[in-house]
């Protein structure tokens, strides 16, 4: 999928028009996944480019290629066809790498768990190539970290850095260009975890998913409900900073439809450990009505603080996703469960600890949207002033918009 960099300079419309286009296009494409319509939207050229950007940010390009009943302009149809083709090719590449990881882990005698997208490959809820995956997430026990590191290194990968959540591995001397959307040639990183956790907003919330009888090689989750718990926690972490992706919400909706009542009852679980599950379940039910059982929503709502329920219900999903172009501050405050945690969150927002800054720096270096952008490297006080007086578009949103504007079909 080709991009011509000279078109990155194409001006965007006025801020109000940009926000309107992103929101309305996002809501229309979400509705199409739930209930496909017969007539195409009456969009202008720019809105069709926004649709490409939204589909990539939400991870739903291949799903749309299969679900839509109408046809759009030629470039839109080419975009969907290419995304579907590269989704299939990339999934094949991922499955091949997973087979190599399994063999390397067996030879090293280390049990690993294939997480999230890799686990969903074996659930049957998606057709080939429908579910995008930018990396492979693995879980090992703390005592097996050294052996897991050596097993990954045997595949030609090397550690590129670490955050509080995981170690990041990429192919040695790998500097592959990142193409817009799904592309077979895009880099395929490995992220190695020793626990499953999110910071909501700064207190670590963990779920236990490692199977008791794990064997050397790749293993599945301890039980199906553990996979759903992990997805719920991951989406909650993304919602807390408005980084939601519709494909992850779609994962939850489809799993809730597939899992038996006993597994869903297990997800409801201990009241003290389910307060963070309701926002993800609520969003899944709003986007895909009829997916989440009433009893599961009711039980998790009982444990969720009222102010967090209000925060979620007062926002559309596109406002909680990468589609929203606005910078916002103190987003995580709604996720504080008591006054003490709220005060801690406010303090660390004003003066971030060194460990948090180091993790952010590593993420900036590895994310394609930061390439060529000086925004993330500005001093904190300058970024605050920019947000107050210049209202810049968020870097991930801006990157996707420019990439979509620059897109040309491969055969053009």
XYZ file of N, CA, C and O in Angstrom, residues 183-356:
696
model
N -0.445 -4.453 6.599
C 0.450 -4.761 5.487
C 1.322 -5.933 5.894
O 1.862 -5.968 6.998
N 1.439 -6.882 4.997
C 2.200 -8.089 5.292
C 3.619 -7.766 5.749
O 4.183 -8.446 6.620
N 4.222 -6.726 5.174
C 5.627 -6.418 5.446
C 5.836 -5.568 6.692
O 6.988 -5.326 7.068
N 4.782 -5.095 7.333
C 4.970 -4.284 8.538
C 5.687 -5.088 9.622
O 5.494 -6.298 9.735
N 6.529 -4.423 10.428
C 7.258 -5.143 11.476
C 6.331 -5.919 12.390
O 5.200 -5.493 12.654
N 6.796 -7.045 12.877
C 6.032 -7.896 13.785
C 6.842 -8.056 15.065
O 7.763 -8.869 15.137
N 6.518 -7.268 16.056
C 7.253 -7.278 17.311
C 6.711 -8.358 18.249
O 5.619 -8.880 18.057
N 7.504 -8.670 19.259
C 7.087 -9.582 20.327
C 7.151 -8.806 21.634
O 8.133 -8.103 21.909
N 6.097 -8.905 22.438
C 6.072 -8.269 23.749
C 5.925 -9.361 24.801
O 4.984 -10.154 24.752
N 6.858 -9.400 25.731
C 6.917 -10.449 26.741
C 6.517 -9.891 28.105
O 7.129 -8.963 28.615
N 5.488 -10.479 28.685
C 4.957 -10.064 29.982
C 5.282 -11.125 31.042
O 5.358 -12.312 30.733
N 5.415 -10.669 32.284
C 5.494 -11.612 33.405
C 4.244 -11.517 34.289
O 4.108 -12.269 35.251
N 3.351 -10.604 33.955
C 2.065 -10.477 34.634
C 1.138 -9.708 33.704
O 1.582 -9.037 32.760
N -0.158 -9.812 33.956
C -1.155 -9.072 33.188
C -1.697 -7.974 34.080
O -2.333 -8.247 35.110
N -1.439 -6.723 33.717
C -1.827 -5.609 34.583
C -2.069 -4.352 33.764
O -1.528 -4.180 32.674
N -2.910 -3.477 34.292
C -3.120 -2.130 33.772
C -3.107 -1.178 34.954
O -3.435 -1.564 36.076
N -2.750 0.068 34.706
C -2.776 1.077 35.752
C -4.040 1.911 35.614
O -4.226 2.624 34.634
N -4.918 1.801 36.611
C -6.225 2.458 36.587
C -6.434 3.273 37.863
O -6.996 2.759 38.842
N -6.109 4.552 37.916
C -5.278 5.220 36.930
C -3.782 4.954 37.143
O -3.017 4.902 36.215
N -3.363 4.766 38.434
C -1.968 4.434 38.702
C -1.818 3.199 39.572
O -0.722 2.672 39.707
N -2.882 2.762 40.183
C -2.817 1.521 40.946
C -2.880 0.346 39.978
O -3.714 0.318 39.069
N -1.996 -0.616 40.161
C -1.954 -1.769 39.264
C -3.145 -2.683 39.514
O -3.377 -3.138 40.641
N -3.908 -2.939 38.462
C -4.998 -3.912 38.495
C -4.533 -5.124 37.704
O -4.131 -5.004 36.550
N -4.548 -6.302 38.340
C -4.000 -7.495 37.716
C -5.058 -8.583 37.575
O -6.026 -8.630 38.334
N -4.866 -9.432 36.567
C -5.674 -10.642 36.425
C -4.719 -11.823 36.269
O -3.643 -11.709 35.669
N -5.117 -12.943 36.817
C -4.312 -14.162 36.748
C -4.845 -15.037 35.629
O -5.992 -15.490 35.677
N -4.046 -15.268 34.601
C -4.512 -16.031 33.440
C -3.635 -17.241 33.149
O -3.935 -18.019 32.241
N -2.546 -17.418 33.901
C -1.590 -18.488 33.604
C -2.172 -19.842 34.024
O -2.615 -20.006 35.169
N -2.181 -20.824 33.132
C -2.763 -22.133 33.480
C -1.903 -22.882 34.488
O -0.667 -22.856 34.419
N -2.546 -23.557 35.418
C -1.822 -24.280 36.472
C -1.004 -25.428 35.902
O 0.061 -25.750 36.435
N -1.488 -26.042 34.841
C -0.813 -27.208 34.262
C -0.100 -26.861 32.964
O -0.085 -27.655 32.016
N 0.477 -25.661 32.890
C 1.149 -25.234 31.655
C 2.326 -26.138 31.333
O 3.081 -26.549 32.226
N 2.473 -26.435 30.055
C 3.569 -27.269 29.568
C 4.547 -26.421 28.754
O 4.184 -25.350 28.259
N 5.810 -26.861 28.611
C 6.749 -26.118 27.760
C 6.165 -25.903 26.363
O 5.557 -26.801 25.783
N 6.352 -24.694 25.845
C 5.766 -24.320 24.564
C 4.649 -23.321 24.773
O 4.495 -22.743 25.859
N 3.851 -23.101 23.749
C 2.736 -22.168 23.842
C 1.518 -22.840 24.468
O 1.158 -23.960 24.100
N 0.904 -22.149 25.395
C -0.300 -22.631 26.074
C -1.425 -21.631 25.878
O -1.195 -20.452 25.564
N -2.654 -22.102 26.081
C -3.804 -21.211 26.088
C -4.018 -20.629 27.468
O -3.288 -20.913 28.419
N -5.034 -19.779 27.591
C -5.390 -19.204 28.892
C -5.866 -20.306 29.843
O -6.252 -21.397 29.413
N -5.849 -19.989 31.136
C -6.266 -20.958 32.147
C -7.666 -21.481 31.857
O -7.949 -22.666 32.043
N -8.549 -20.602 31.378
C -9.901 -20.993 30.966
C -10.445 -19.873 30.087
O -9.898 -18.760 30.073
N -11.510 -20.108 29.342
C -12.030 -19.065 28.446
C -12.361 -17.751 29.143
O -12.150 -16.676 28.581
N -12.873 -17.818 30.360
C -13.202 -16.585 31.080
C -11.954 -15.746 31.353
O -12.040 -14.513 31.454
N -10.788 -16.403 31.486
C -9.552 -15.657 31.715
C -9.197 -14.807 30.499
O -8.690 -13.683 30.635
N -9.436 -15.321 29.292
C -9.213 -14.541 28.072
C -10.121 -13.316 28.072
O -9.669 -12.194 27.801
N -11.403 -13.501 28.378
C -12.320 -12.372 28.393
C -11.935 -11.366 29.475
O -11.970 -10.146 29.246
N -11.532 -11.835 30.647
C -11.083 -10.922 31.705
C -9.902 -10.078 31.244
O -9.827 -8.875 31.521
N -8.965 -10.708 30.556
C -7.800 -9.972 30.060
C -8.223 -8.914 29.047
O -7.765 -7.764 29.088
N -9.106 -9.270 28.120
C -9.564 -8.309 27.124
C -10.304 -7.144 27.781
O -10.136 -5.981 27.384
N -11.111 -7.434 28.789
C -11.831 -6.380 29.498
C -10.865 -5.420 30.185
O -11.054 -4.192 30.155
N -9.833 -5.960 30.802
C -8.854 -5.120 31.487
C -8.052 -4.292 30.484
O -7.794 -3.103 30.704
N -7.667 -4.910 29.370
C -6.890 -4.191 28.360
C -7.694 -3.033 27.773
O -7.173 -1.913 27.608
N -8.954 -3.266 27.463
C -9.800 -2.200 26.925
C -9.999 -1.108 27.967
O -9.974 0.088 27.642
N -10.183 -1.494 29.231
C -10.325 -0.495 30.290
C -9.096 0.409 30.350
O -9.213 1.633 30.473
N -7.913 -0.195 30.266
C -6.694 0.605 30.268
C -6.652 1.587 29.115
O -6.249 2.747 29.279
N -7.089 1.163 27.933
C -7.104 2.056 26.773
C -8.168 3.139 26.896
O -7.942 4.294 26.532
N -9.342 2.779 27.403
C -10.396 3.773 27.572
C -9.962 4.878 28.529
O -10.359 6.039 28.370
N -9.144 4.534 29.507
C -8.764 5.504 30.535
C -7.947 6.657 29.966
O -7.871 7.724 30.569
N -7.302 6.454 28.797
C -6.581 7.560 28.164
C -7.123 7.856 26.756
O -6.467 8.494 25.952
N -8.352 7.441 26.490
C -9.017 7.645 25.191
C -8.217 7.008 24.067
O -8.053 7.581 22.993
N -7.758 5.789 24.315
C -7.023 5.053 23.297
C -7.780 3.831 22.828
O -7.168 2.879 22.321
N -9.094 3.813 22.987
C -9.893 2.653 22.602
C -9.829 2.369 21.116
O -9.668 3.277 20.295
N -9.967 1.073 20.766
C -10.065 0.646 19.358
C -11.290 -0.248 19.237
O -11.506 -1.145 20.062
N -12.067 -0.007 18.205
C -13.329 -0.721 18.059
C -13.124 -2.214 17.909
O -13.955 -3.009 18.377
N -12.025 -2.643 17.285
C -11.812 -4.081 17.102
C -11.699 -4.776 18.453
O -12.164 -5.919 18.616
N -11.132 -4.119 19.454
C -11.013 -4.721 20.776
C -12.374 -4.811 21.463
O -12.651 -5.777 22.182
N -13.221 -3.824 21.235
C -14.589 -3.878 21.747
C -15.358 -4.989 21.039
O -16.150 -5.718 21.650
N -15.114 -5.136 19.750
C -15.747 -6.197 18.963
C -15.326 -7.570 19.473
O -16.146 -8.512 19.518
N -14.051 -7.713 19.874
C -13.584 -8.973 20.473
C -14.463 -9.351 21.665
O -14.897 -10.505 21.805
N -14.700 -8.380 22.536
C -15.480 -8.619 23.750
C -16.912 -9.013 23.398
O -17.469 -9.966 23.959
N -17.506 -8.278 22.449
C -18.883 -8.564 22.063
C -19.015 -9.985 21.517
O -19.942 -10.722 21.883
N -18.088 -10.388 20.671
C -18.181 -11.726 20.076
C -17.907 -12.816 21.104
O -18.553 -13.867 21.089
N -16.955 -12.583 21.998
C -16.683 -13.588 23.027
C -17.875 -13.748 23.965
O -18.202 -14.860 24.378
N -18.522 -12.641 24.316
C -19.692 -12.715 25.191
C -20.807 -13.520 24.537
O -21.577 -14.204 25.228
N -20.913 -13.445 23.234
C -21.923 -14.241 22.524
C -21.541 -15.719 22.476
O -22.405 -16.588 22.440
N -20.229 -15.991 22.473
C -19.759 -17.366 22.289
C -19.651 -18.156 23.585
O -19.941 -19.359 23.620
N -19.242 -17.496 24.664
C -18.939 -18.225 25.898
C -20.202 -18.749 26.568
O -21.246 -18.083 26.575
N -20.127 -19.927 27.186
C -21.282 -20.473 27.917
C -21.551 -19.679 29.193
O -20.696 -18.934 29.683
N -22.724 -19.875 29.738
C -23.158 -19.140 30.926
C -22.198 -19.325 32.094
O -21.939 -18.383 32.851
N -21.633 -20.503 32.252
C -20.735 -20.754 33.378
C -19.479 -19.888 33.303
O -18.984 -19.406 34.320
N -18.954 -19.695 32.087
C -17.767 -18.861 31.931
C -18.098 -17.396 32.161
O -17.311 -16.657 32.764
N -19.265 -16.953 31.678
C -19.669 -15.564 31.898
C -19.927 -15.301 33.374
O -19.622 -14.211 33.887
N -20.474 -16.284 34.082
C -20.681 -16.137 35.523
C -19.341 -15.997 36.236
O -19.214 -15.255 37.219
N -18.327 -16.709 35.747
C -16.998 -16.607 36.341
C -16.409 -15.213 36.127
O -15.678 -14.704 36.978
N -16.729 -14.594 34.985
C -16.247 -13.238 34.717
C -16.826 -12.257 35.723
O -16.150 -11.327 36.169
N -18.108 -12.454 36.103
C -18.714 -11.577 37.107
C -17.918 -11.622 38.402
O -17.629 -10.597 39.019
N -17.545 -12.837 38.835
C -16.553 -13.039 39.876
C -16.758 -12.296 41.176
O -17.859 -11.932 41.557
N -15.638 -12.073 41.847
C -15.589 -11.413 43.139
C -15.956 -9.933 42.983
O -15.342 -9.231 42.174
N -16.923 -9.416 43.741
C -17.297 -8.004 43.611
C -16.135 -7.044 43.756
O -16.100 -5.987 43.123
N -15.148 -7.399 44.580
C -14.017 -6.496 44.792
C -13.098 -6.432 43.580
O -12.287 -5.517 43.464
N -13.225 -7.388 42.668
C -12.306 -7.454 41.535
C -13.000 -7.211 40.203
O -12.441 -7.496 39.162
N -14.231 -6.671 40.229
C -14.934 -6.528 38.955
C -15.362 -5.093 38.648
O -16.048 -4.853 37.668
N -14.960 -4.111 39.466
C -15.404 -2.739 39.231
C -14.940 -2.210 37.887
O -15.644 -1.424 37.235
N -13.747 -2.640 37.441
C -13.183 -2.129 36.193
C -13.729 -2.843 34.963
O -13.427 -2.445 33.831
N -14.533 -3.899 35.143
C -15.045 -4.656 33.995
C -16.253 -3.991 33.338
O -16.475 -4.140 32.128
N -17.036 -3.262 34.132
C -18.270 -2.697 33.600
C -18.047 -1.727 32.445
O -18.774 -1.810 31.426
N -17.075 -0.779 32.498
C -16.928 0.147 31.368
C -16.723 -0.560 30.030
O -17.350 -0.190 29.029
N -15.882 -1.580 29.988
C -15.629 -2.291 28.730
C -16.867 -3.044 28.274
O -17.195 -3.060 27.078
N -17.567 -3.690 29.216
C -18.794 -4.408 28.866
C -19.877 -3.444 28.404
O -20.613 -3.725 27.446
N -19.981 -2.312 29.060
C -20.992 -1.316 28.705
C -20.747 -0.777 27.291
O -21.688 -0.652 26.489
N -19.494 -0.469 26.982
C -19.157 0.024 25.645
C -19.449 -1.043 24.599
O -19.986 -0.758 23.519
N -19.114 -2.300 24.898
C -19.372 -3.391 23.953
C -20.865 -3.521 23.670
O -21.278 -3.715 22.513
N -21.690 -3.408 24.712
C -23.136 -3.522 24.521
C -23.695 -2.317 23.772
O -24.622 -2.450 22.972
N -23.141 -1.144 24.016
C -23.605 0.042 23.294
C -23.252 -0.026 21.807
O -24.063 0.352 20.951
N -22.055 -0.484 21.502
C -21.627 -0.563 20.099
C -22.279 -1.725 19.369
O -22.582 -1.627 18.173
N -22.482 -2.845 20.094
C -23.031 -4.055 19.480
C -24.148 -4.599 20.362
O -23.959 -5.560 21.122
N -25.330 -3.964 20.287
C -26.453 -4.327 21.170
C -26.809 -5.810 21.093
O -26.764 -6.419 20.024
N -27.142 -6.369 22.270
C -27.524 -7.769 22.343
C -26.368 -8.721 22.554
O -26.570 -9.939 22.585
N -25.164 -8.177 22.735
C -23.977 -9.033 22.882
C -23.711 -9.431 24.328
O -23.300 -10.560 24.602
N -23.912 -8.510 25.258
C -23.547 -8.736 26.656
C -24.802 -9.078 27.461
O -25.756 -8.302 27.473
N -24.823 -10.214 28.148
C -26.009 -10.596 28.936
C -26.330 -9.561 30.014
O -25.429 -8.967 30.614
N -27.603 -9.382 30.268
C -28.043 -8.393 31.262
C -27.448 -8.677 32.637
O -27.056 -7.747 33.356
N -27.371 -9.961 33.024
C -26.890 -10.268 34.375
C -25.432 -9.857 34.552
O -25.018 -9.436 35.640
N -24.642 -9.960 33.462
C -23.235 -9.597 33.557
C -23.074 -8.090 33.686
O -22.254 -7.600 34.483
N -23.853 -7.337 32.939
C -23.822 -5.879 33.071
C -24.283 -5.452 34.462
O -23.676 -4.573 35.081
N -25.333 -6.090 34.959
C -25.880 -5.704 36.262
C -24.892 -5.978 37.388
O -24.677 -5.131 38.265
N -24.285 -7.149 37.384
C -23.360 -7.501 38.474
C -22.114 -6.622 38.469
O -21.618 -6.231 39.533
N -21.582 -6.351 37.296
C -20.382 -5.519 37.250
C -20.712 -4.057 37.538
O -19.885 -3.336 38.103
N -21.915 -3.614 37.183
C -22.320 -2.229 37.484
C -22.409 -2.002 38.988
O -22.097 -0.915 39.481
N -22.827 -3.026 39.734
C -22.934 -2.905 41.191
C -21.608 -2.532 41.833
O -21.569 -1.821 42.835
N -20.519 -3.024 41.245
C -19.198 -2.793 41.834
C -18.501 -1.563 41.267
O -17.476 -1.137 41.805
N -19.030 -0.996 40.171
C -18.366 0.125 39.499
C -18.778 1.445 40.157
O -19.966 1.712 40.340
N -17.819 2.303 40.517
C -18.169 3.587 41.150
C -19.115 4.398 40.264
O -18.979 4.405 39.041
N -20.037 5.112 40.895
C -21.051 5.855 40.135
C -20.422 6.899 39.228
O -20.912 7.153 38.120
N -19.336 7.550 39.714
C -18.740 8.612 38.896
C -18.094 8.043 37.638
O -18.081 8.709 36.594
N -17.587 6.805 37.694
C -17.020 6.178 36.504
C -18.131 5.759 35.543
O -17.998 5.902 34.319
N -19.238 5.265 36.086
C -20.373 4.912 35.229
C -20.883 6.149 34.486
O -21.186 6.099 33.293
N -20.957 7.270 35.201
C -21.406 8.519 34.576
C -20.413 8.956 33.503
O -20.818 9.408 32.417
N -19.121 8.850 33.795
C -18.080 9.266 32.846
C -18.194 8.470 31.552
O -18.081 9.038 30.457
N -18.430 7.179 31.642
C -18.546 6.336 30.455
C -19.829 6.643 29.694
O -19.821 6.810 28.467
N -20.948 6.740 30.408
C -22.239 6.926 29.747
C -22.426 8.318 29.160
O -23.316 8.523 28.329
N -21.624 9.268 29.577
C -21.762 10.633 29.057
C -20.898 10.870 27.823
O -20.843 11.998 27.318
N -20.240 9.808 27.339
C -19.366 9.937 26.178
C -19.687 8.865 25.142
O -19.972 7.731 25.494
N -19.603 9.256 23.868
C -19.734 8.267 22.799
C -18.422 7.508 22.687
O -17.371 7.972 23.164
N -18.464 6.335 22.043
C -17.227 5.566 21.966
C -16.148 6.291 21.175
O -14.963 6.205 21.515
N -16.528 7.005 20.106
C -15.481 7.693 19.337
C -14.766 8.729 20.191
O -13.590 9.029 19.959
N -15.438 9.272 21.223
C -14.780 10.205 22.137
C -13.802 9.506 23.074
O -12.973 10.175 23.711
N -13.892 8.194 23.189
C -12.993 7.425 24.054
C -11.970 6.641 23.246
O -11.285 5.780 23.782
N -11.864 6.968 21.966
C -10.986 6.202 21.082
C -9.931 7.099 20.452
O -9.931 8.327 20.626
N -9.051 6.478 19.669
C -8.016 7.226 18.966
C -8.590 8.175 17.929
O -7.894 9.068 17.449
N -9.852 7.994 17.576
C -10.494 8.849 16.578
C -10.647 10.280 17.078
O -10.597 11.226 16.295
N -10.824 10.473 18.373
C -11.015 11.815 18.933
C -9.716 12.609 18.790
O -8.682 12.212 19.322
N -9.750 13.741 18.077
C -8.507 14.480 17.824
C -8.056 15.369 18.966
O -6.967 15.948 18.917
N -8.878 15.485 20.012
C -8.587 16.457 21.067
C -7.597 15.916 22.099
O -7.666 14.764 22.482
N -6.712 16.797 22.527
C -5.893 16.503 23.697
C -6.734 16.781 24.937
O -7.530 17.711 24.967
N -6.569 15.980 25.931
C -7.298 16.198 27.179
C -6.384 15.892 28.349
O -5.446 15.109 28.235
N -6.649 16.528 29.462
C -5.839 16.321 30.656
C -6.676 15.662 31.741
O -7.906 15.761 31.751
N -5.998 14.973 32.631
C -6.612 14.357 33.815
C -7.717 13.364 33.461
O -8.688 13.196 34.202
N -7.545 12.676 32.318
C -8.552 11.708 31.907
C -8.703 10.578 32.913
O -9.801 10.079 33.148
N -7.581 10.154 33.505
C -7.628 9.009 34.393
C -8.277 9.281 35.727
O -8.516 8.352 36.506
N -8.595 10.544 36.009
C -9.165 10.881 37.316
C -10.475 10.136 37.560
O -10.776 9.750 38.695
N -11.251 9.918 36.510
C -12.529 9.217 36.658
C -12.342 7.775 37.108
O -13.278 7.163 37.633
N -11.152 7.230 36.908
C -10.883 5.828 37.253
C -10.333 5.661 38.663
O -10.075 4.536 39.098
N -10.142 6.756 39.374
C -9.702 6.678 40.772
C -10.857 6.172 41.633
O -11.980 6.682 41.544
N -10.604 5.183 42.456
C -11.670 4.565 43.249
C -11.865 5.221 44.608
O -12.858 4.945 45.278
N -10.930 6.080 45.027
C -11.106 6.787 46.303
C -10.305 8.084 46.261
O -9.555 8.353 45.316
N -10.478 8.906 47.292
C -9.830 10.219 47.337
C -8.315 10.098 47.351
O -7.604 10.884 46.703
N -7.804 9.115 48.076
C -6.349 8.944 48.169
C -5.746 8.680 46.797
O -4.713 9.265 46.445
N -6.394 7.822 46.019
C -5.880 7.518 44.686
C -6.014 8.723 43.763
O -5.150 8.966 42.913
N -7.092 9.494 43.921
C -7.278 10.693 43.103
C -6.171 11.707 43.364
O -5.632 12.315 42.424
N -5.820 11.889 44.634
C -4.760 12.835 44.981
C -3.426 12.359 44.406
O -2.645 13.157 43.861
N -3.170 11.069 44.499
C -1.925 10.525 43.932
C -1.878 10.742 42.419
O -0.852 11.135 41.857
N -3.008 10.508 41.765
C -3.067 10.684 40.314
C -2.790 12.139 39.933
O -2.016 12.425 39.012
N -3.410 13.076 40.645
C -3.191 14.487 40.351
C -1.730 14.868 40.546
O -1.144 15.586 39.727
N -1.119 14.362 41.631
C 0.280 14.673 41.898
C 1.210 14.142 40.826
O 2.098 14.853 40.340
N 1.002 12.909 40.410
C 1.888 12.314 39.408
C 1.599 12.851 38.014
O 2.447 12.738 37.122
N 0.421 13.423 37.795
C 0.150 14.083 36.521
C 0.927 15.383 36.415
O 1.403 15.755 35.337
N 1.055 16.082 37.536
C 1.807 17.340 37.539
C 3.305 17.096 37.510
O 4.044 17.797 36.794
N 3.783 16.111 38.263
C 5.214 15.794 38.314
C 5.359 14.286 38.086
O 5.403 13.503 39.048
N 5.426 13.840 36.831
C 5.500 12.405 36.548
C 6.788 11.805 37.100
O 7.857 12.435 37.038
N 6.710 10.597 37.666
C 7.930 9.936 38.145
C 8.835 9.568 36.979
O 8.391 9.420 35.833
N 10.120 9.417 37.262
C 11.100 9.128 36.224
C 10.777 7.852 35.469
O 10.950 7.785 34.251
N 10.289 6.820 36.170
C 9.990 5.542 35.516
C 8.899 5.702 34.469
O 8.935 5.077 33.411
N 7.928 6.543 34.752
C 6.847 6.773 33.787
C 7.368 7.506 32.565
O 7.016 7.186 31.427
